[in-house]
mmCIF file of C-alpha atoms in Angstrom:
data_model
loop_
_atom_site.group_PDB
_atom_site.id
_atom_site.type_symbol
_atom_site.label_atom_id
_atom_site.label_comp_id
_atom_site.label_asym_id
_atom_site.label_seq_id
_atom_site.Cartn_x
_atom_site.Cartn_y
_atom_site.Cartn_z
ATOM 1 C CA MET A 1 7.094 16.265 -3.026
ATOM 2 C CA GLN A 2 5.849 12.927 -3.765
ATOM 3 C CA LYS A 3 2.800 12.370 -5.362
ATOM 4 C CA ILE A 4 2.223 8.967 -6.189
ATOM 5 C CA VAL A 5 -0.652 6.387 -7.515
ATOM 6 C CA VAL A 6 -0.861 3.015 -6.964
ATOM 7 C CA MET A 7 -2.710 1.682 -9.820
ATOM 8 C CA GLY A 8 -4.095 -1.465 -10.943
ATOM 9 C CA VAL A 9 -7.463 -3.620 -11.222
ATOM 10 C CA SER A 10 -9.422 -4.202 -8.194
ATOM 11 C CA GLY A 11 -8.117 -7.089 -5.925
ATOM 12 C CA SER A 12 -4.522 -6.428 -6.998
ATOM 13 C CA GLY A 13 -3.582 -4.847 -3.681
ATOM 14 C CA LYS A 14 -3.612 -1.353 -4.166
ATOM 15 C CA SER A 15 -4.803 -0.086 -0.720
ATOM 16 C CA THR A 16 -2.459 -2.668 1.176
ATOM 17 C CA LEU A 17 0.670 -1.829 -0.592
ATOM 18 C CA GLY A 18 -0.677 2.256 -0.761
ATOM 19 C CA VAL A 19 -0.956 2.138 2.856
ATOM 20 C CA ALA A 20 2.436 0.581 3.485
ATOM 21 C CA LEU A 21 3.960 2.907 1.110
ATOM 22 C CA ALA A 22 2.417 6.183 2.647
ATOM 23 C CA HIS A 23 3.742 4.759 5.940
ATOM 24 C CA ALA A 24 7.157 4.558 4.755
ATOM 25 C CA LEU A 25 7.354 7.804 3.163
ATOM 26 C CA GLY A 26 5.613 9.425 6.077
ATOM 27 C CA ALA A 27 2.792 10.356 3.299
ATOM 28 C CA THR A 28 -0.834 10.851 3.297
ATOM 29 C CA PHE A 29 -2.709 7.963 1.914
ATOM 30 C CA ILE A 30 -5.812 8.338 0.216
ATOM 31 C CA ASP A 31 -8.260 5.274 -1.339
ATOM 32 C CA ALA A 32 -9.913 6.529 -4.139
ATOM 33 C CA ASP A 33 -12.811 4.078 -3.427
ATOM 34 C CA ASP A 34 -13.686 6.507 -0.744
ATOM 35 C CA LEU A 35 -14.145 9.333 -3.256
ATOM 36 C CA HIS A 36 -16.734 7.655 -5.542
ATOM 37 C CA PRO A 37 -20.047 9.129 -5.336
ATOM 38 C CA ALA A 38 -22.893 7.160 -4.012
ATOM 39 C CA GLU A 39 -24.460 6.829 -7.551
ATOM 40 C CA ASN A 40 -21.041 5.173 -8.555
ATOM 41 C CA VAL A 41 -20.647 2.722 -5.705
ATOM 42 C CA ALA A 42 -24.444 1.413 -6.263
ATOM 43 C CA HIS A 43 -23.848 1.108 -9.663
ATOM 44 C CA MET A 44 -20.791 -0.920 -9.277
ATOM 45 C CA ALA A 45 -22.378 -3.064 -6.579
ATOM 46 C CA ALA A 46 -25.061 -4.124 -8.835
ATOM 47 C CA GLY A 47 -22.697 -5.298 -11.221
ATOM 48 C CA ARG A 48 -22.137 -3.018 -13.980
ATOM 49 C CA ALA A 49 -19.253 -1.274 -15.037
ATOM 50 C CA LEU A 50 -18.822 2.626 -14.740
ATOM 51 C CA THR A 51 -18.924 4.480 -17.484
ATOM 52 C CA ASP A 52 -16.442 7.014 -18.508
ATOM 53 C CA ALA A 53 -18.970 10.016 -17.782
ATOM 54 C CA MET A 54 -19.279 8.613 -14.194
ATOM 55 C CA ARG A 55 -15.459 8.215 -13.916
ATOM 56 C CA TRP A 56 -14.462 11.831 -14.961
ATOM 57 C CA PRO A 57 -15.823 13.761 -11.722
ATOM 58 C CA TRP A 58 -14.473 10.997 -9.680
ATOM 59 C CA LEU A 59 -11.103 11.521 -11.081
ATOM 60 C CA ASP A 60 -11.198 15.085 -10.725
ATOM 61 C CA ARG A 61 -12.073 14.520 -6.967
ATOM 62 C CA CYS A 62 -9.282 12.012 -6.914
ATOM 63 C CA ALA A 63 -6.970 14.641 -8.370
ATOM 64 C CA ASP A 64 -7.717 17.491 -6.197
ATOM 65 C CA ALA A 65 -7.487 15.521 -3.018
ATOM 66 C CA MET A 66 -3.934 14.703 -4.136
ATOM 67 C CA ALA A 67 -3.080 18.243 -5.027
ATOM 68 C CA GLN A 68 -4.278 19.614 -1.723
ATOM 69 C CA ALA A 69 -2.259 17.026 0.310
ATOM 70 C CA GLY A 70 1.492 17.314 0.847
ATOM 71 C CA ASP A 71 3.207 14.213 0.268
ATOM 72 C CA VAL A 72 0.510 11.662 -1.056
ATOM 73 C CA VAL A 73 -0.474 7.929 -2.221
ATOM 74 C CA LEU A 74 -3.479 7.640 -3.612
ATOM 75 C CA ALA A 75 -4.914 4.109 -4.500
ATOM 76 C CA CYS A 76 -6.656 4.012 -7.679
ATOM 77 C CA SER A 77 -7.483 1.637 -10.503
ATOM 78 C CA ALA A 78 -6.359 4.082 -13.072
ATOM 79 C CA LEU A 79 -7.033 1.463 -15.774
ATOM 80 C CA ARG A 80 -6.897 3.572 -18.825
ATOM 81 C CA ARG A 81 -4.119 5.901 -20.201
ATOM 82 C CA ALA A 82 -6.920 8.901 -20.342
ATOM 83 C CA TYR A 83 -7.799 8.201 -16.538
ATOM 84 C CA ARG A 84 -4.191 8.522 -15.658
ATOM 85 C CA ASP A 85 -3.732 11.642 -18.149
ATOM 86 C CA ARG A 86 -7.024 13.236 -16.470
ATOM 87 C CA LEU A 87 -5.258 12.507 -13.045
ATOM 88 C CA ARG A 88 -1.853 13.957 -14.046
ATOM 89 C CA ALA A 89 -3.515 17.308 -15.602
ATOM 90 C CA GLY A 90 -4.522 18.537 -11.853
ATOM 91 C CA VAL A 91 -1.270 16.882 -9.996
ATOM 92 C CA ALA A 92 1.750 17.987 -11.227
ATOM 93 C CA GLY A 93 4.917 15.270 -10.733
ATOM 94 C CA LEU A 94 2.553 12.281 -10.564
ATOM 95 C CA ARG A 95 4.536 9.110 -10.338
ATOM 96 C CA LEU A 96 2.897 5.726 -11.041
ATOM 97 C CA VAL A 97 3.198 2.660 -9.319
ATOM 98 C CA HIS A 98 1.398 -0.262 -11.277
ATOM 99 C CA ILE A 99 0.413 -3.678 -9.657
ATOM 100 C CA GLU A 100 0.714 -6.329 -12.209
ATOM 101 C CA ALA A 101 -1.525 -8.637 -11.200
ATOM 102 C CA THR A 102 -3.009 -11.972 -12.735
ATOM 103 C CA PRO A 103 -6.278 -12.687 -13.163
ATOM 104 C CA ASP A 104 -5.970 -15.704 -10.795
ATOM 105 C CA LEU A 105 -4.482 -13.948 -8.096
ATOM 106 C CA THR A 106 -6.940 -10.909 -7.950
ATOM 107 C CA ALA A 107 -9.872 -13.393 -8.020
ATOM 108 C CA ALA A 108 -8.473 -15.169 -5.230
ATOM 109 C CA ARG A 109 -8.182 -12.016 -3.131
ATOM 110 C CA MET A 110 -11.571 -10.675 -4.004
ATOM 111 C CA ALA A 111 -13.088 -13.707 -3.059
ATOM 112 C CA ASP A 112 -11.304 -13.570 0.116
ATOM 113 C CA ARG A 113 -12.264 -9.697 0.545
ATOM 114 C CA ALA A 114 -15.439 -8.924 2.781
ATOM 115 C CA GLY A 115 -17.675 -5.697 2.539
ATOM 116 C CA HIS A 116 -15.868 -4.256 -0.545
ATOM 117 C CA PHE A 117 -18.663 -2.891 -3.165
ATOM 118 C CA MET A 118 -16.796 -4.193 -6.006
ATOM 119 C CA PRO A 119 -18.138 -7.801 -7.234
ATOM 120 C CA THR A 120 -16.056 -10.359 -8.633
ATOM 121 C CA THR A 121 -18.132 -10.304 -11.900
ATOM 122 C CA LEU A 122 -16.807 -7.058 -12.816
ATOM 123 C CA LEU A 123 -13.150 -8.592 -12.773
ATOM 124 C CA ASP A 124 -13.063 -9.633 -16.465
ATOM 125 C CA SER A 125 -13.912 -5.989 -17.196
ATOM 126 C CA GLN A 126 -11.260 -4.532 -15.398
ATOM 127 C CA PHE A 127 -8.578 -6.624 -17.331
ATOM 128 C CA ALA A 128 -10.527 -5.800 -20.401
ATOM 129 C CA THR A 129 -10.266 -2.126 -19.629
ATOM 130 C CA LEU A 130 -6.601 -2.200 -18.346
ATOM 131 C CA GLU A 131 -4.227 -0.240 -20.657
ATOM 132 C CA PRO A 132 -0.751 -0.871 -18.825
ATOM 133 C CA PRO A 133 1.286 2.071 -18.523
ATOM 134 C CA ASP A 134 4.059 2.284 -21.152
ATOM 135 C CA GLY A 135 7.753 3.854 -21.001
ATOM 136 C CA THR A 136 6.415 7.070 -21.720
ATOM 137 C CA GLU A 137 4.640 7.383 -18.274
ATOM 138 C CA ALA A 138 7.644 5.917 -16.484
ATOM 139 C CA PRO A 139 5.793 3.213 -14.155
ATOM 140 C CA ILE A 140 7.284 1.437 -11.455
ATOM 141 C CA ILE A 141 6.332 -2.187 -11.784
ATOM 142 C CA SER A 142 5.377 -3.903 -8.554
ATOM 143 C CA ASP A 143 4.762 -7.594 -8.233
ATOM 144 C CA PRO A 144 1.979 -8.493 -5.760
ATOM 145 C CA ALA A 145 3.393 -12.165 -5.352
ATOM 146 C CA LEU A 146 6.073 -10.730 -3.445
ATOM 147 C CA PRO A 147 5.259 -9.713 0.260
ATOM 148 C CA VAL A 148 4.294 -6.284 0.917
ATOM 149 C CA ALA A 149 7.587 -5.183 2.910
ATOM 150 C CA GLU A 150 9.360 -6.324 -0.253
ATOM 151 C CA GLN A 151 7.516 -4.451 -2.895
ATOM 152 C CA VAL A 152 7.708 -1.108 -0.449
ATOM 153 C CA ALA A 153 11.503 -1.496 -0.414
ATOM 154 C CA ASP A 154 11.687 -1.747 -4.337
ATOM 155 C CA ILE A 155 9.330 1.217 -4.786
ATOM 156 C CA LEU A 156 11.270 3.223 -2.645
ATOM 157 C CA THR A 157 14.723 2.119 -4.141
ATOM 158 C CA LYS A 158 13.137 3.083 -7.731
ATOM 159 C CA LEU A 159 11.744 6.267 -6.356
ATOM 160 C CA ARG A 160 15.293 7.620 -5.349
ATOM 161 C CA GLU A 161 16.654 6.543 -8.877
ATOM 162 C CA VAL A 162 14.686 9.169 -10.595
#
């Protein structure tokens, strides 16, 4: 069973890559943004970063959704190790795909994105919070400068290697 989190800062391409990867795997796609309570969305829309106390119930909701699904790809920022550990606690066999995006690329993508609650003013806090996964988490690294189809092909190859 495939349980995959596509992680990275806002604007890195998590949803786009996640949808394409889920399609390639025949898996369910879940966008963690859709699981935020209204209070979290309003907080971020007002330009304020979430606190950990606000994140824990949301991460638990994400883990529950993944655990209840069969093969699943979740697009979720999962910026800190503690957040990823929280997801792992509820999802056996979880794999990480880390989109290693640059601040310039994500800022450009966010500026082009319409209708999303995350303002570009929070991008600096996203990069400040980011704890890239290390080798102990066995992440698959994805380059968002590549076309999505190439990223998916690379991820599928790496998933088969394990």
